[in-house]
Short mmCIF file of C-alpha atoms and ligand atoms in Angstrom, two decimals:
data_model
loop_
_atom_site.label_atom_id
_atom_site.label_comp_id
_atom_site.label_asym_id
_atom_site.label_seq_id
_atom_site.Cartn_x
_atom_site.Cartn_y
_atom_site.Cartn_z
CA UNK A 1 -210.47 -40.10 38.88
CA UNK A 2 -209.95 -43.03 41.22
CA UNK A 3 -207.99 -42.38 44.46
CA UNK A 4 -205.57 -45.03 43.20
CA UNK A 5 -204.43 -42.82 40.35
CA UNK A 6 -204.71 -39.33 42.24
CA UNK A 7 -201.24 -38.61 41.05
CA UNK A 8 -201.70 -39.33 37.42
CA UNK A 9 -199.98 -36.91 35.10
CA UNK A 10 -197.61 -35.85 38.09
CA UNK A 11 -193.75 -36.22 38.20
CA UNK A 12 -191.91 -36.74 41.49
CA UNK A 13 -188.33 -36.77 42.43
CA UNK A 14 -187.37 -38.52 45.62
CA UNK A 15 -183.77 -38.06 46.95
CA UNK A 16 -182.64 -41.14 48.47
CA UNK A 17 -185.16 -43.65 47.15
CA UNK A 18 -183.45 -47.00 46.82
CA UNK A 19 -184.04 -48.43 50.22
CA UNK A 20 -186.18 -48.12 53.49
CA UNK A 21 -188.79 -45.21 53.83
CA UNK A 22 -187.58 -43.73 50.43
CA UNK A 23 -188.32 -46.92 48.45
CA UNK A 24 -191.75 -47.19 50.00
CA UNK A 25 -192.28 -43.55 49.06
CA UNK A 26 -191.20 -44.30 45.52
CA UNK A 27 -193.55 -47.32 45.25
CA UNK A 28 -196.52 -45.61 46.51
CA UNK A 29 -196.33 -42.43 44.39
CA UNK A 30 -195.77 -44.70 41.48
CA UNK A 31 -198.71 -46.76 42.30
CA UNK A 32 -200.88 -43.66 42.49
CA UNK A 33 -199.92 -42.73 38.83
CA UNK A 34 -196.97 -40.41 39.17
CA UNK A 35 -193.76 -40.71 37.05
CA UNK A 36 -191.08 -41.17 39.81
CA UNK A 37 -187.41 -40.44 39.49
CA UNK A 38 -185.37 -41.21 42.65
CA UNK A 39 -181.57 -40.94 43.70
CA UNK A 40 -179.30 -43.24 45.23
CA UNK A 41 -175.56 -43.06 46.38
CA UNK A 42 -174.22 -46.77 46.74
CA UNK A 43 -177.24 -49.17 46.05
CA UNK A 44 -177.11 -49.37 42.46
CA UNK A 45 -178.60 -52.98 42.35
CA UNK A 46 -181.48 -52.31 44.50
CA UNK A 47 -182.33 -49.08 42.82
CA UNK A 48 -182.21 -50.50 39.37
CA UNK A 49 -184.39 -53.36 40.62
CA UNK A 50 -186.95 -50.90 41.99
CA UNK A 51 -187.10 -48.87 38.88
CA UNK A 52 -187.48 -52.03 36.80
CA UNK A 53 -190.38 -53.40 38.93
CA UNK A 54 -192.42 -50.05 38.55
CA UNK A 55 -191.80 -50.35 34.92
CA UNK A 56 -192.85 -53.88 34.61
CA UNK A 57 -196.08 -52.94 36.20
CA UNK A 58 -196.65 -50.33 33.68
CA UNK A 59 -195.28 -47.30 35.73
CA UNK A 60 -192.60 -44.75 34.90
CA UNK A 61 -189.47 -44.79 37.04
CA UNK A 62 -185.95 -43.68 36.79
CA UNK A 63 -183.00 -44.27 39.15
CA UNK A 64 -180.27 -41.65 39.19
CA UNK A 65 -177.02 -41.94 41.15
CA UNK A 66 -176.42 -38.59 42.96
CA UNK A 67 -174.85 -37.90 46.30
CA UNK A 68 -176.90 -35.73 48.37
CA UNK A 69 -173.68 -34.30 49.92
CA UNK A 70 -172.86 -32.92 46.44
CA UNK A 71 -174.78 -29.72 45.31
CA UNK A 72 -173.91 -30.20 41.64
CA UNK A 73 -175.18 -33.78 41.59
CA UNK A 74 -178.32 -32.74 43.07
CA UNK A 75 -178.98 -30.01 40.65
CA UNK A 76 -178.12 -32.37 37.88
CA UNK A 77 -180.67 -34.95 39.26
CA UNK A 78 -183.38 -32.34 39.18
CA UNK A 79 -182.56 -31.45 35.56
CA UNK A 80 -182.44 -35.23 34.54
CA UNK A 81 -185.79 -35.58 35.94
CA UNK A 82 -187.23 -32.83 34.05
CA UNK A 83 -185.51 -33.78 30.82
CA UNK A 84 -186.76 -37.40 31.16
CA UNK A 85 -190.40 -36.76 32.23
CA UNK A 86 -190.98 -33.28 30.90
CA UNK A 87 -191.93 -31.41 34.38
CA UNK A 88 -191.72 -31.59 38.16
CA UNK A 89 -194.57 -31.50 40.58
CA UNK A 90 -193.25 -33.35 43.71
CA UNK A 91 -190.06 -33.29 45.46
CA UNK A 92 -189.45 -35.60 48.52
CA UNK A 93 -186.27 -34.97 50.41
CA UNK A 94 -185.68 -38.38 52.22
CA UNK A 95 -182.07 -39.06 51.96
CA UNK A 96 -180.51 -38.97 55.46
CA UNK A 97 -177.82 -40.42 57.49
CA UNK A 98 -177.71 -41.18 61.27
CA UNK A 99 -174.24 -40.95 63.09
CA UNK A 100 -174.18 -41.81 66.78
CA UNK A 101 -171.21 -41.51 69.01
CA UNK A 102 -170.21 -40.38 72.50
CA UNK A 103 -169.50 -36.57 72.63
CA UNK A 104 -165.93 -36.99 73.09
CA UNK A 105 -165.61 -39.28 70.03
CA UNK A 106 -167.92 -37.60 67.66
CA UNK A 107 -165.87 -36.54 64.77
CA UNK A 108 -166.38 -33.09 62.91
CA UNK A 109 -166.49 -35.08 59.58
CA UNK A 110 -169.61 -36.83 60.77
CA UNK A 111 -171.24 -33.61 62.04
CA UNK A 112 -170.40 -31.86 58.71
CA UNK A 113 -171.65 -35.00 56.70
CA UNK A 114 -174.81 -35.06 58.87
CA UNK A 115 -175.51 -31.43 58.25
CA UNK A 116 -174.70 -31.60 54.38
CA UNK A 117 -176.99 -34.61 53.71
CA UNK A 118 -179.84 -33.95 56.21
CA UNK A 119 -180.06 -30.32 55.79
CA UNK A 120 -178.10 -28.70 53.08
CA UNK A 121 -179.32 -31.12 50.41
CA UNK A 122 -182.81 -30.07 51.24
CA UNK A 123 -182.32 -26.50 50.61
CA UNK A 124 -180.26 -27.12 47.32
CA UNK A 125 -182.86 -29.54 45.85
CA UNK A 126 -185.67 -27.15 46.84
CA UNK A 127 -184.07 -24.22 45.24
CA UNK A 128 -183.35 -26.26 42.10
CA UNK A 129 -186.71 -28.11 41.88
CA UNK A 130 -188.89 -24.82 42.65
CA UNK A 131 -187.66 -23.41 39.33
CA UNK A 132 -189.71 -26.06 37.46
CA UNK A 133 -192.73 -26.33 39.83
CA UNK A 134 -196.04 -24.45 39.41
CA UNK A 135 -199.27 -24.21 41.15
CA UNK A 136 -199.98 -27.41 43.04
CA UNK A 137 -196.26 -28.18 43.52
CA UNK A 138 -195.42 -30.14 46.51
CA UNK A 139 -192.20 -30.40 48.71
CA UNK A 140 -192.03 -32.87 51.37
CA UNK A 141 -189.10 -33.43 53.74
CA UNK A 142 -188.27 -36.32 55.91
CA UNK A 143 -187.37 -35.03 59.32
CA UNK A 144 -187.74 -37.06 62.54
CA UNK A 145 -189.50 -36.96 65.77
CA UNK A 146 -185.90 -36.62 67.08
CA UNK A 147 -186.30 -32.97 66.43
CA UNK A 148 -188.67 -32.68 69.33
CA UNK A 149 -187.36 -35.53 71.57
CA UNK A 150 -183.90 -37.08 71.76
CA UNK A 151 -183.92 -39.36 74.79
CA UNK A 152 -180.63 -41.19 74.25
CA UNK A 153 -176.93 -40.08 74.13
CA UNK A 154 -174.86 -39.49 71.27
CA UNK A 155 -177.54 -38.20 68.79
CA UNK A 156 -176.92 -34.42 69.10
CA UNK A 157 -175.95 -33.80 65.55
CA UNK A 158 -178.82 -35.82 64.18
CA UNK A 159 -181.49 -34.20 66.45
CA UNK A 160 -179.91 -30.84 65.28
CA UNK A 161 -180.14 -31.70 61.74
CA UNK A 162 -183.84 -32.62 62.02
CA UNK A 163 -184.72 -29.58 64.24
CA UNK A 164 -183.19 -27.46 61.25
CA UNK A 165 -185.79 -28.70 59.08
CA UNK A 166 -188.68 -27.44 61.08
CA UNK A 167 -187.47 -24.01 60.76
CA UNK A 168 -186.37 -24.51 56.99
CA UNK A 169 -189.98 -25.60 55.91
CA UNK A 170 -191.40 -22.44 57.52
CA UNK A 171 -189.20 -20.07 55.68
CA UNK A 172 -189.53 -22.12 52.38
CA UNK A 173 -193.37 -22.31 52.70
CA UNK A 174 -193.29 -18.33 52.83
CA UNK A 175 -190.89 -18.21 49.75
CA UNK A 176 -193.24 -20.63 47.67
CA UNK A 177 -196.67 -20.23 49.10
CA UNK A 178 -197.65 -17.30 46.72
CA UNK A 179 -196.83 -19.69 43.89
CA UNK A 180 -199.14 -22.31 45.24
CA UNK A 181 -196.49 -24.75 46.25
CA UNK A 182 -196.57 -26.14 49.65
CA UNK A 183 -193.46 -27.18 51.92
CA UNK A 184 -193.81 -29.67 54.67
CA UNK A 185 -191.82 -31.78 57.00
CA UNK A 186 -192.87 -35.39 58.03
CA UNK A 187 -191.35 -36.44 61.27
CA UNK A 188 -191.39 -40.15 61.68
CA UNK A 189 -190.62 -42.22 64.94
CA UNK A 190 -188.82 -45.45 64.93
CA UNK A 191 -189.27 -47.12 61.49
CA UNK A 192 -187.94 -50.78 60.67
CA UNK A 193 -185.24 -50.10 58.06
CA UNK A 194 -181.52 -50.58 57.52
CA UNK A 195 -180.90 -47.40 59.47
CA UNK A 196 -182.88 -48.59 62.51
CA UNK A 197 -183.79 -52.27 62.36
CA UNK A 198 -186.66 -53.36 64.54
CA UNK A 199 -184.77 -56.51 65.82
CA UNK A 200 -181.65 -54.66 67.12
CA UNK A 201 -180.57 -54.22 70.89
CA UNK A 202 -181.02 -50.38 70.19
CA UNK A 203 -184.77 -51.07 69.20
CA UNK A 204 -185.37 -52.71 72.54
CA UNK A 205 -184.26 -49.46 74.46
CA UNK A 206 -186.41 -47.31 72.01
CA UNK A 207 -189.57 -49.45 72.53
CA UNK A 208 -190.03 -48.00 76.17
CA UNK A 209 -190.65 -44.60 74.67
CA UNK A 210 -193.37 -45.86 72.43
CA UNK A 211 -197.03 -45.23 73.21
CA UNK A 212 -198.04 -47.73 70.43
CA UNK A 213 -195.54 -50.59 71.30
CA UNK A 214 -194.14 -51.50 67.91
CA UNK A 215 -192.00 -49.87 65.20
CA UNK A 216 -193.60 -48.19 62.38
CA UNK A 217 -193.51 -49.62 58.70
CA UNK A 218 -191.97 -47.69 55.83
CA UNK A 219 -195.44 -47.98 54.10
CA UNK A 220 -197.15 -46.09 56.89
CA UNK A 221 -194.89 -43.10 56.31
CA UNK A 222 -195.32 -43.42 52.61
CA UNK A 223 -199.02 -43.32 52.94
CA UNK A 224 -198.83 -39.99 54.85
CA UNK A 225 -196.26 -38.59 52.31
CA UNK A 226 -198.86 -39.40 49.61
CA UNK A 227 -201.67 -37.56 51.18
CA UNK A 228 -199.40 -34.41 51.42
CA UNK A 229 -198.48 -34.90 47.99
CA UNK A 230 -201.87 -35.19 46.72
CA UNK A 231 -204.73 -32.56 45.78
CA UNK A 232 -206.38 -32.66 49.35
CA UNK A 233 -203.32 -31.26 51.04
CA UNK A 234 -202.98 -27.94 49.37
CA UNK A 235 -203.89 -25.98 52.56
CA UNK A 236 -201.03 -27.61 54.62
CA UNK A 237 -197.74 -25.74 54.49
CA UNK A 238 -194.82 -24.84 56.72
CA UNK A 239 -195.85 -27.63 59.01
CA UNK A 240 -193.81 -30.35 60.74
CA UNK A 241 -196.02 -33.25 61.09
CA UNK A 242 -195.27 -36.13 63.46
CA UNK A 243 -196.06 -39.86 62.73
CA UNK A 244 -194.38 -41.58 65.66
CA UNK A 245 -196.44 -44.13 67.45
CA UNK A 246 -196.44 -41.71 70.41
CA UNK A 247 -192.70 -41.53 70.88
CA UNK A 248 -192.77 -37.79 71.54
CA UNK A 249 -196.09 -37.92 73.51
N1 LIG B 1 -185.78 -45.36 60.23
C1 LIG B 1 -186.17 -44.56 61.13
O1 LIG B 1 -186.41 -45.06 62.37
C2 LIG B 1 -186.30 -43.17 60.86
C3 LIG B 1 -186.90 -42.20 61.82
C4 LIG B 1 -187.12 -40.96 61.66
C5 LIG B 1 -186.59 -40.44 60.58
N2 LIG B 1 -186.13 -41.12 59.56
C6 LIG B 1 -185.43 -40.39 58.28
O2 LIG B 1 -186.06 -41.17 57.18
C7 LIG B 1 -185.11 -41.02 56.22
C8 LIG B 1 -184.90 -42.36 55.58
O3 LIG B 1 -184.32 -43.35 56.48
P1 LIG B 1 -184.35 -44.89 56.33
O4 LIG B 1 -184.41 -45.35 57.70
O5 LIG B 1 -185.32 -45.31 55.31
O6 LIG B 1 -182.84 -44.87 55.95
P2 LIG B 1 -181.92 -46.14 55.22
O7 LIG B 1 -182.73 -47.37 55.43
O8 LIG B 1 -180.52 -46.04 55.69
O9 LIG B 1 -182.05 -45.57 53.62
C9 LIG B 1 -181.50 -44.33 53.37
C10 LIG B 1 -181.72 -43.93 52.02
O10 LIG B 1 -181.19 -42.61 51.70
C11 LIG B 1 -180.26 -42.81 50.71
N3 LIG B 1 -179.06 -41.91 51.03
C12 LIG B 1 -178.26 -41.94 52.12
N4 LIG B 1 -177.23 -41.09 51.90
C13 LIG B 1 -177.40 -40.51 50.64
C14 LIG B 1 -176.63 -39.65 49.85
N5 LIG B 1 -175.48 -39.08 50.23
N6 LIG B 1 -177.05 -39.24 48.65
C15 LIG B 1 -178.08 -40.00 48.11
N7 LIG B 1 -178.90 -40.77 48.76
C16 LIG B 1 -178.47 -40.90 50.14
C17 LIG B 1 -179.69 -44.26 50.51
O11 LIG B 1 -179.33 -44.55 49.41
P3 LIG B 1 -178.33 -45.87 49.28
O12 LIG B 1 -179.15 -47.07 49.35
O13 LIG B 1 -177.62 -45.59 47.84
O14 LIG B 1 -177.39 -45.90 50.25
C18 LIG B 1 -181.19 -44.93 51.10
O15 LIG B 1 -181.96 -45.03 49.79
C19 LIG B 1 -183.96 -40.32 56.80
O16 LIG B 1 -183.78 -38.89 56.48
C20 LIG B 1 -184.10 -40.54 58.21
O17 LIG B 1 -183.17 -39.69 58.99
C21 LIG B 1 -185.72 -42.47 59.79
#
């Protein structure tokens, strides 16, 4: 088996795979041989284009509209994936939102939405996906280095949501480890995407915190996720693993 096809025969579901880090993960898992379903909430055009491009290259892909704030939609996406591809081996919980506002102006609606998409969706998808997974199953969440370091104002709810994943993966690793399923949390630093463009004023302020003086590329996060999804990573579980160019160093 070549390294390029290390995920041949596997089926993956990526929550939030239409853009940015999620899209890079979808492409990488598909390039390594997995059939990949992924969700989106608003980007129907880019999502369909991504699925089509994978299929044109001989891969298997499926774009599913499912709001990660909606428990039933998440469960339906899991079932749709299994019905379409026959099994489920890898779940990547990437969908996330970033709300930043001064404390006095931060709305409870934004607080609740941050929690629902960044935390609650991970629990719901894991619960639904685990029913279909066996030995070798992989659950990978996309947290943030902001779980450990939040050096700017207005990001308390976001930092809280990513810190919550640190504890969540520990508990879920205990639940699923006896079945040979690993659960981990990847914590990126600043990565050039629509959420955090490398050419913004905000980026200039973040650059001062970096040891490596550049933004990360979505492909670098996808490569790390691919490793965790593969057969060599079976002894890593319950871990929060940082890939942040030294942002938190
Ligand atoms: N970029 C960074 O610097 C950075 C750093 C650390 C951690 N992260 C984390 O990495 C993850 C991806 O970030 P990104 O920068 O790639 O963000 P992005 O460019 O804003 O893309 C977000 C992705 O998540 C999907 N999504 C958002 N809300 C959703 C919902 N309610 N239901 C389903 N899908 C939803 C989006 O779908 P649509 O296209 O349909 O909107 C899109 O595919 C997030 O969890 C983020 O917190 C990012």
